C-alpha cells in the first residue's frame, strides 16, 4: 500500500541535478526515545540542489511522518559529490514524504537544508553549475 503525505506546496528556488549517489542519514529528535533514533541509515539521493535533495531510503517508523512534516524530527545527511574529497554534511527538514512501501519501509523524502555550512553549500553550487555546462 502506498501512502503520500505533503507538508504544503513549495516552489523550488534552486536548479536540481539528477544524480544517484549513496547517502547516509540519521533521524534526530530530542523527545523520541527509540533504538531507531540511534541508527545511521544508508540510502541514495536521485537529485540534489543548493536548497535540498531527494532521499530514497528507509522510514523506520511510520508514526514519525507527522513529526517529520512538523519539523519535530530533522534528518542529518552526509554524502559525497563526484570529484570532491570531503563529504557534504547538513541538517535537513522533510518538505514532503511519499510512496512508503509497507514491506521494505522505503520511501521518497524531499529534504530542504535547514543547516549547512557555506563551504558545503558552495560545493553543491559548483557541482550544479558544472553539471549544467555542455561537455567540451
CSV table of N, CA and C in Angstrom, one decimal:
chain,number,residue,atom,x,y,z
A,1,UNK,N,0.8,-1.2,0.0
A,1,UNK,CA,0.0,0.0,0.0
A,1,UNK,C,0.9,1.2,0.0
A,2,UNK,N,0.7,2.1,-0.9
A,2,UNK,CA,1.4,3.4,-1.0
A,2,UNK,C,0.7,4.5,-0.2
A,3,UNK,N,1.5,5.3,0.5
A,3,UNK,CA,0.9,6.4,1.2
A,3,UNK,C,1.7,7.7,0.8
A,4,UNK,N,1.0,8.8,0.7
A,4,UNK,CA,1.6,10.1,0.4
A,4,UNK,C,1.2,11.1,1.4
A,5,UNK,N,2.2,11.8,1.9
A,5,UNK,CA,2.0,12.9,2.8
A,5,UNK,C,2.7,14.1,2.3
A,6,UNK,N,2.2,15.3,2.5
A,6,UNK,CA,2.8,16.5,2.0
A,6,UNK,C,2.8,17.6,3.0
A,7,UNK,N,3.8,18.3,3.1
A,7,UNK,CA,4.0,19.4,4.0
A,7,UNK,C,3.6,20.8,3.4
A,8,UNK,N,2.8,20.8,2.3
A,8,UNK,CA,2.4,22.0,1.7
A,8,UNK,C,3.1,22.2,0.3
A,9,UNK,N,2.6,23.1,-0.5
A,9,UNK,CA,3.2,23.3,-1.8
A,9,UNK,C,4.4,24.3,-1.7
A,10,UNK,N,5.6,23.7,-2.0
A,10,UNK,CA,6.8,24.5,-2.0
A,10,UNK,C,7.2,24.7,-3.4
A,11,UNK,N,7.7,25.8,-3.8
A,11,UNK,CA,8.3,26.1,-5.1
A,11,UNK,C,9.8,26.0,-5.0
A,12,UNK,N,10.4,25.4,-6.0
A,12,UNK,CA,11.9,25.2,-6.0
A,12,UNK,C,12.6,26.5,-6.3
A,13,UNK,N,13.6,26.8,-5.5
A,13,UNK,CA,14.4,28.0,-5.7
A,13,UNK,C,15.7,27.7,-6.4
A,14,UNK,N,16.1,26.4,-6.4
A,14,UNK,CA,17.4,26.0,-7.0
A,14,UNK,C,17.2,25.0,-8.1
A,15,UNK,N,18.1,25.0,-9.0
A,15,UNK,CA,18.2,24.0,-10.1
A,15,UNK,C,18.6,22.7,-9.4
A,16,UNK,N,18.0,21.6,-9.8
A,16,UNK,CA,18.3,20.3,-9.3
A,16,UNK,C,19.0,19.5,-10.4
A,17,UNK,N,20.0,18.7,-10.0
A,17,UNK,CA,20.8,17.9,-10.9
A,17,UNK,C,20.4,16.4,-10.6
A,18,UNK,N,20.0,15.7,-11.6
A,18,UNK,CA,19.7,14.3,-11.4
A,18,UNK,C,21.0,13.5,-11.3
A,19,UNK,N,21.1,12.8,-10.2
A,19,UNK,CA,22.3,12.2,-9.8
A,19,UNK,C,22.0,11.1,-8.8
A,20,UNK,N,22.5,9.9,-9.0
A,20,UNK,CA,22.3,8.9,-8.0
A,20,UNK,C,23.6,8.6,-7.2
A,21,UNK,N,23.6,9.0,-6.0
A,21,UNK,CA,24.8,8.8,-5.1
A,21,UNK,C,24.3,8.3,-3.8
A,22,UNK,N,25.2,7.5,-3.1
A,22,UNK,CA,24.9,7.0,-1.8
A,22,UNK,C,24.8,8.1,-0.8
A,23,UNK,N,23.9,8.0,0.2
A,23,UNK,CA,23.8,9.0,1.2
A,23,UNK,C,23.6,8.2,2.6
A,24,UNK,N,24.2,8.8,3.6
A,24,UNK,CA,24.0,8.3,4.9
A,24,UNK,C,23.1,9.3,5.7
A,25,UNK,N,22.2,8.8,6.5
A,25,UNK,CA,21.3,9.7,7.2
A,25,UNK,C,20.9,9.2,8.5
A,26,UNK,N,20.5,10.1,9.4
A,26,UNK,CA,20.1,9.8,10.7
A,26,UNK,C,19.0,10.7,11.1
A,27,UNK,N,18.0,10.2,11.8
A,27,UNK,CA,16.9,10.9,12.3
A,27,UNK,C,17.2,11.5,13.7
A,28,UNK,N,16.9,12.8,13.9
A,28,UNK,CA,17.3,13.5,15.1
A,28,UNK,C,16.1,14.1,15.8
A,29,UNK,N,15.9,13.8,17.1
A,29,UNK,CA,14.8,14.3,17.8
A,29,UNK,C,15.1,14.2,19.3
A,30,UNK,N,14.8,15.2,20.0
A,30,UNK,CA,15.0,15.2,21.5
A,30,UNK,C,14.0,14.4,22.3
A,31,UNK,N,12.8,14.4,21.8
A,31,UNK,CA,11.7,13.9,22.6
A,31,UNK,C,11.3,12.4,22.3
A,32,UNK,N,11.9,11.8,21.3
A,32,UNK,CA,11.5,10.4,20.9
A,32,UNK,C,12.7,9.5,21.4
A,33,UNK,N,12.4,8.6,22.2
A,33,UNK,CA,13.4,7.6,22.7
A,33,UNK,C,13.1,6.3,22.0
A,34,UNK,N,14.0,6.0,21.0
A,34,UNK,CA,13.8,4.8,20.2
A,34,UNK,C,15.2,4.3,19.8
A,35,UNK,N,15.4,3.0,19.7
A,35,UNK,CA,16.7,2.5,19.2
A,35,UNK,C,16.9,2.9,17.7
A,36,UNK,N,15.8,3.1,17.0
A,36,UNK,CA,15.9,3.5,15.6
A,36,UNK,C,16.5,4.9,15.5
A,37,UNK,N,16.4,5.8,16.5
A,37,UNK,CA,17.0,7.1,16.5
A,37,UNK,C,18.5,7.1,16.6
A,38,UNK,N,19.0,6.0,17.1
A,38,UNK,CA,20.5,5.8,17.3
A,38,UNK,C,21.2,5.3,16.0
A,39,UNK,N,20.4,4.8,15.1
A,39,UNK,CA,21.0,4.2,13.9
A,39,UNK,C,21.3,5.2,12.8
A,40,UNK,N,22.3,4.8,12.0
A,40,UNK,CA,22.7,5.5,10.8
A,40,UNK,C,22.2,4.7,9.6
A,41,UNK,N,21.4,5.3,8.8
A,41,UNK,CA,20.8,4.6,7.6
A,41,UNK,C,21.6,4.9,6.3
A,42,UNK,N,21.5,3.9,5.4
A,42,UNK,CA,22.1,4.1,4.1
A,42,UNK,C,20.9,4.2,3.1
A,43,UNK,N,21.0,5.2,2.3
A,43,UNK,CA,20.0,5.4,1.2
A,43,UNK,C,20.7,5.9,0.0
A,44,UNK,N,20.0,6.6,-0.9
A,44,UNK,CA,20.5,7.2,-2.0
A,44,UNK,C,19.8,8.5,-2.3
A,45,UNK,N,20.4,9.4,-3.0
A,45,UNK,CA,19.8,10.6,-3.5
A,45,UNK,C,19.7,10.5,-5.0
A,46,UNK,N,18.6,10.9,-5.6
A,46,UNK,CA,18.5,10.8,-7.0
A,46,UNK,C,18.5,12.2,-7.6
A,47,UNK,N,18.5,13.2,-6.8
A,47,UNK,CA,18.7,14.6,-7.3
A,47,UNK,C,19.2,15.4,-6.1
A,48,UNK,N,19.9,16.5,-6.5
A,48,UNK,CA,20.5,17.3,-5.4
A,48,UNK,C,20.5,18.8,-6.0
A,49,UNK,N,20.4,19.7,-5.0
A,49,UNK,CA,20.4,21.1,-5.4
A,49,UNK,C,21.0,21.9,-4.2
A,50,UNK,N,21.2,23.2,-4.4
A,50,UNK,CA,21.7,24.0,-3.3
A,50,UNK,C,20.7,24.2,-2.2
A,51,UNK,N,19.4,23.8,-2.4
A,51,UNK,CA,18.4,24.0,-1.4
A,51,UNK,C,18.0,22.7,-0.7
A,52,UNK,N,18.3,21.6,-1.3
A,52,UNK,CA,17.8,20.3,-0.8
A,52,UNK,C,18.1,19.2,-1.7
A,53,UNK,N,17.5,18.0,-1.3
A,53,UNK,CA,17.7,16.8,-2.1
A,53,UNK,C,16.6,15.9,-2.0
A,54,UNK,N,16.5,14.9,-2.8
A,54,UNK,CA,15.6,13.8,-2.8
A,54,UNK,C,16.3,12.6,-2.1
A,55,UNK,N,15.7,12.1,-1.0
A,55,UNK,CA,16.3,11.0,-0.4
A,55,UNK,C,15.4,9.8,-0.6
A,56,UNK,N,16.0,8.7,-1.0
A,56,UNK,CA,15.2,7.4,-1.1
A,56,UNK,C,15.9,6.5,-0.1
A,57,UNK,N,15.1,6.1,0.9
A,57,UNK,CA,15.6,5.2,2.0
A,57,UNK,C,14.6,4.7,2.9
A,58,UNK,N,15.0,4.1,4.0
A,58,UNK,CA,14.1,3.5,5.0
A,58,UNK,C,13.5,4.6,5.9
A,59,UNK,N,12.2,4.4,6.1
A,59,UNK,CA,11.4,5.1,7.1
A,59,UNK,C,11.2,4.2,8.3
A,60,UNK,N,12.0,4.2,9.3
A,60,UNK,CA,11.9,3.1,10.4
A,60,UNK,C,10.6,3.0,11.1
A,61,UNK,N,9.9,4.1,11.2
A,61,UNK,CA,8.6,4.1,12.0
A,61,UNK,C,7.6,5.0,11.3
A,62,UNK,N,6.5,4.5,10.8
A,62,UNK,CA,5.5,5.2,10.0
A,62,UNK,C,4.9,6.3,10.9
A,63,UNK,N,5.0,6.2,12.2
A,63,UNK,CA,4.4,7.2,13.1
A,63,UNK,C,5.3,8.4,13.2
A,64,UNK,N,6.5,8.4,12.6
A,64,UNK,CA,7.3,9.6,12.6
A,64,UNK,C,6.9,10.6,11.5
A,65,UNK,N,6.1,10.1,10.6
A,65,UNK,CA,5.8,11.0,9.4
A,65,UNK,C,5.2,12.4,9.9
A,66,UNK,N,4.2,12.4,10.7
A,66,UNK,CA,3.7,13.7,11.2
A,66,UNK,C,4.8,14.6,11.9
A,67,UNK,N,5.6,13.9,12.7
A,67,UNK,CA,6.7,14.6,13.4
A,67,UNK,C,7.7,15.2,12.4
A,68,UNK,N,8.0,14.4,11.4
A,68,UNK,CA,9.0,14.9,10.3
A,68,UNK,C,8.4,16.1,9.6
A,69,UNK,N,7.1,16.0,9.2
A,69,UNK,CA,6.5,17.1,8.5
A,69,UNK,C,6.3,18.4,9.4
A,70,UNK,N,6.2,18.2,10.7
A,70,UNK,CA,6.1,19.3,11.6
A,70,UNK,C,7.4,19.8,12.1
A,71,UNK,N,8.5,19.2,11.5
A,71,UNK,CA,9.9,19.6,11.9
A,71,UNK,C,10.2,19.3,13.3
A,72,UNK,N,9.6,18.4,13.9
A,72,UNK,CA,9.9,17.9,15.3
A,72,UNK,C,11.0,16.9,15.2
A,73,UNK,N,11.2,16.3,14.0
A,73,UNK,CA,12.3,15.4,13.7
A,73,UNK,C,13.0,16.0,12.5
A,74,UNK,N,14.3,16.1,12.6
A,74,UNK,CA,15.1,16.6,11.5
A,74,UNK,C,16.0,15.4,11.0
A,75,UNK,N,16.6,15.6,9.9
A,75,UNK,CA,17.4,14.5,9.3
A,75,UNK,C,18.8,15.0,9.0
A,76,UNK,N,19.7,14.4,9.6
A,76,UNK,CA,21.1,14.7,9.4
A,76,UNK,C,21.6,13.8,8.2
A,77,UNK,N,22.2,14.5,7.2
A,77,UNK,CA,22.6,13.8,5.9
A,77,UNK,C,24.1,14.0,5.7
A,78,UNK,N,24.7,13.0,5.1
A,78,UNK,CA,26.1,13.1,4.7
A,78,UNK,C,26.2,12.4,3.3
A,79,UNK,N,26.8,13.1,2.3
A,79,UNK,CA,27.0,12.5,1.0
A,79,UNK,C,28.2,13.1,0.4
A,80,UNK,N,28.8,12.3,-0.6
A,80,UNK,CA,30.0,12.7,-1.3
A,80,UNK,C,29.7,13.0,-2.7
A,81,UNK,N,29.9,14.2,-3.1
A,81,UNK,CA,29.6,14.6,-4.5
A,81,UNK,C,30.8,14.1,-5.4
A,82,UNK,N,30.6,13.8,-6.7
A,82,UNK,CA,31.6,13.4,-7.6
A,82,UNK,C,32.7,14.5,-7.6
A,83,UNK,N,34.0,14.1,-7.7
A,83,UNK,CA,35.1,15.0,-7.8
A,83,UNK,C,35.4,15.8,-6.5
A,84,UNK,N,34.8,15.4,-5.4
A,84,UNK,CA,35.1,16.0,-4.1
A,84,UNK,C,35.8,15.0,-3.2
A,85,UNK,N,36.6,15.5,-2.3
A,85,UNK,CA,37.3,14.6,-1.4
A,85,UNK,C,36.7,14.6,0.0
A,86,UNK,N,35.9,15.6,0.3
A,86,UNK,CA,35.2,15.6,1.6
A,86,UNK,C,33.7,15.6,1.4
A,87,UNK,N,33.0,15.0,2.3
A,87,UNK,CA,31.5,14.8,2.3
A,87,UNK,C,30.9,16.2,2.6
A,88,UNK,N,29.7,16.3,2.0
A,88,UNK,CA,28.7,17.4,2.4
A,88,UNK,C,27.9,16.9,3.6
A,89,UNK,N,27.8,17.7,4.6
A,89,UNK,CA,27.0,17.4,5.7
A,89,UNK,C,26.0,18.5,6.0
A,90,UNK,N,24.8,18.1,6.3
A,90,UNK,CA,23.7,19.1,6.5
A,90,UNK,C,22.6,18.5,7.5
A,91,UNK,N,21.9,19.4,8.1
A,91,UNK,CA,20.7,19.1,8.8
A,91,UNK,C,19.6,19.5,7.9
A,92,UNK,N,18.6,18.7,7.7
A,92,UNK,CA,17.5,19.0,6.8
A,92,UNK,C,16.2,18.7,7.4
A,93,UNK,N,15.1,19.3,6.8
A,93,UNK,CA,13.8,19.1,7.3
A,93,UNK,C,13.0,18.5,6.1
A,94,UNK,N,12.0,17.6,6.5
A,94,UNK,CA,11.2,17.0,5.4
A,94,UNK,C,10.2,18.0,4.9
A,95,UNK,N,10.3,18.2,3.6
A,95,UNK,CA,9.3,19.1,2.9
A,95,UNK,C,8.1,18.2,2.5
A,96,UNK,N,8.3,17.0,2.1
A,96,UNK,CA,7.3,16.0,1.7
A,96,UNK,C,7.8,14.6,1.8
A,97,UNK,N,6.8,13.7,2.0
A,97,UNK,CA,7.2,12.3,2.0
A,97,UNK,C,6.1,11.5,1.2
A,98,UNK,N,6.6,10.6,0.3
A,98,UNK,CA,5.6,9.9,-0.5
A,98,UNK,C,6.1,8.4,-0.7
A,99,UNK,N,5.1,7.6,-1.2
A,99,UNK,CA,5.4,6.3,-1.6
A,99,UNK,C,6.1,5.4,-0.5
A,100,UNK,N,5.5,5.3,0.6
A,100,UNK,CA,6.1,4.4,1.6
A,100,UNK,C,5.6,3.0,1.3
A,101,UNK,N,6.6,2.1,1.1
A,101,UNK,CA,6.4,0.7,0.9
A,101,UNK,C,6.3,0.0,2.2
A,102,UNK,N,5.1,-0.6,2.5
A,102,UNK,CA,4.9,-1.2,3.8
A,102,UNK,C,5.9,-2.4,4.1
A,103,UNK,N,6.3,-3.1,3.1
A,103,UNK,CA,7.2,-4.3,3.3
A,103,UNK,C,8.6,-3.8,3.6
A,104,UNK,N,9.2,-3.0,2.7
A,104,UNK,CA,10.6,-2.6,2.8
A,104,UNK,C,10.8,-1.3,3.7
A,105,UNK,N,9.7,-0.6,3.9
A,105,UNK,CA,9.7,0.7,4.7
A,105,UNK,C,10.5,1.7,4.0
A,106,UNK,N,10.7,1.6,2.7
A,106,UNK,CA,11.4,2.6,1.9
A,106,UNK,C,10.5,3.6,1.4
A,107,UNK,N,11.0,4.8,1.2
A,107,UNK,CA,10.1,5.9,0.7
A,107,UNK,C,11.0,7.0,0.1
A,108,UNK,N,10.4,7.9,-0.6
A,108,UNK,CA,11.0,9.1,-1.2
A,108,UNK,C,10.7,10.2,-0.2
A,109,UNK,N,11.7,11.0,0.1
A,109,UNK,CA,11.5,12.1,1.1
A,109,UNK,C,12.2,13.3,0.5
A,110,UNK,N,11.5,14.4,0.3
A,110,UNK,CA,12.0,15.6,-0.2
A,110,UNK,C,12.6,16.4,1.0
A,111,UNK,N,13.9,16.6,1.0
A,111,UNK,CA,14.5,17.3,2.2
A,111,UNK,C,15.0,18.7,1.8
A,112,UNK,N,14.8,19.6,2.6
A,112,UNK,CA,15.3,21.0,2.4
A,112,UNK,C,16.3,21.3,3.5
A,113,UNK,N,17.5,21.8,3.1
A,113,UNK,CA,18.5,22.0,4.1
A,113,UNK,C,18.1,23.1,5.1
A,114,UNK,N,18.3,22.8,6.3
A,114,UNK,CA,18.0,23.7,7.4
A,114,UNK,C,19.3,24.3,8.0
A,115,UNK,N,20.3,23.5,8.1
A,115,UNK,CA,21.6,24.0,8.5
A,115,UNK,C,22.7,23.3,7.6
A,116,UNK,N,23.5,24.1,7.0
A,116,UNK,CA,24.6,23.7,6.1
A,116,UNK,C,25.6,24.7,6.1
A,117,UNK,N,26.9,24.3,6.1
A,117,UNK,CA,27.9,25.3,6.1
A,117,UNK,C,28.0,26.0,4.7
A,118,UNK,N,28.5,27.2,4.7
A,118,UNK,CA,28.7,27.9,3.5
A,118,UNK,C,29.6,27.1,2.5
A,119,UNK,N,30.6,26.5,3.1
A,119,UNK,CA,31.6,25.7,2.3
A,119,UNK,C,30.9,24.5,1.6
A,120,UNK,N,30.0,23.8,2.4
A,120,UNK,CA,29.3,22.7,1.8
A,120,UNK,C,28.3,23.2,0.7
A,121,UNK,N,27.6,24.3,1.0
A,121,UNK,CA,26.6,24.8,0.0
A,121,UNK,C,27.4,25.2,-1.3
A,122,UNK,N,28.6,25.8,-1.1
A,122,UNK,CA,29.4,26.2,-2.3
A,122,UNK,C,29.8,24.9,-3.1
A,123,UNK,N,30.1,23.8,-2.4
A,123,UNK,CA,30.4,22.6,-3.1
A,123,UNK,C,29.3,22.2,-4.0
A,124,UNK,N,28.1,22.2,-3.4
A,124,UNK,CA,26.9,21.8,-4.2
A,124,UNK,C,26.6,22.8,-5.4
A,125,UNK,N,26.7,24.1,-5.1
A,125,UNK,CA,26.6,25.1,-6.2
A,125,UNK,C,27.6,24.8,-7.3
A,126,UNK,N,28.8,24.6,-7.0
A,126,UNK,CA,29.9,24.4,-8.0
A,126,UNK,C,29.5,23.1,-8.8
A,127,UNK,N,29.1,22.1,-8.1
A,127,UNK,CA,28.7,20.8,-8.8
A,127,UNK,C,27.5,21.0,-9.7
A,128,UNK,N,26.5,21.8,-9.3
A,128,UNK,CA,25.3,22.0,-10.1
A,128,UNK,C,25.7,22.8,-11.3
A,129,UNK,N,26.5,23.9,-11.1
A,129,UNK,CA,26.9,24.7,-12.3
A,129,UNK,C,27.7,23.9,-13.3
A,130,UNK,N,28.6,23.1,-12.8
A,130,UNK,CA,29.4,22.2,-13.7
A,130,UNK,C,28.6,21.2,-14.4
A,131,UNK,N,27.6,20.7,-13.8
A,131,UNK,CA,26.7,19.7,-14.4
A,131,UNK,C,25.8,20.4,-15.5
A,132,UNK,N,25.6,21.7,-15.4
A,132,UNK,CA,24.8,22.4,-16.4
A,132,UNK,C,25.6,22.7,-17.7
A,133,UNK,N,26.9,22.8,-17.6
A,133,UNK,CA,27.7,23.2,-18.7
A,133,UNK,C,27.8,22.1,-19.7
A,134,UNK,N,27.8,22.5,-21.0
A,134,UNK,CA,27.9,21.5,-22.1
A,134,UNK,C,29.3,20.8,-22.0
A,135,UNK,N,29.3,19.5,-22.4
A,135,UNK,CA,30.6,18.8,-22.4
A,135,UNK,C,31.5,19.4,-23.5
A,136,UNK,N,32.7,19.5,-23.2
A,136,UNK,CA,33.7,20.0,-24.2
A,136,UNK,C,34.6,19.0,-24.6
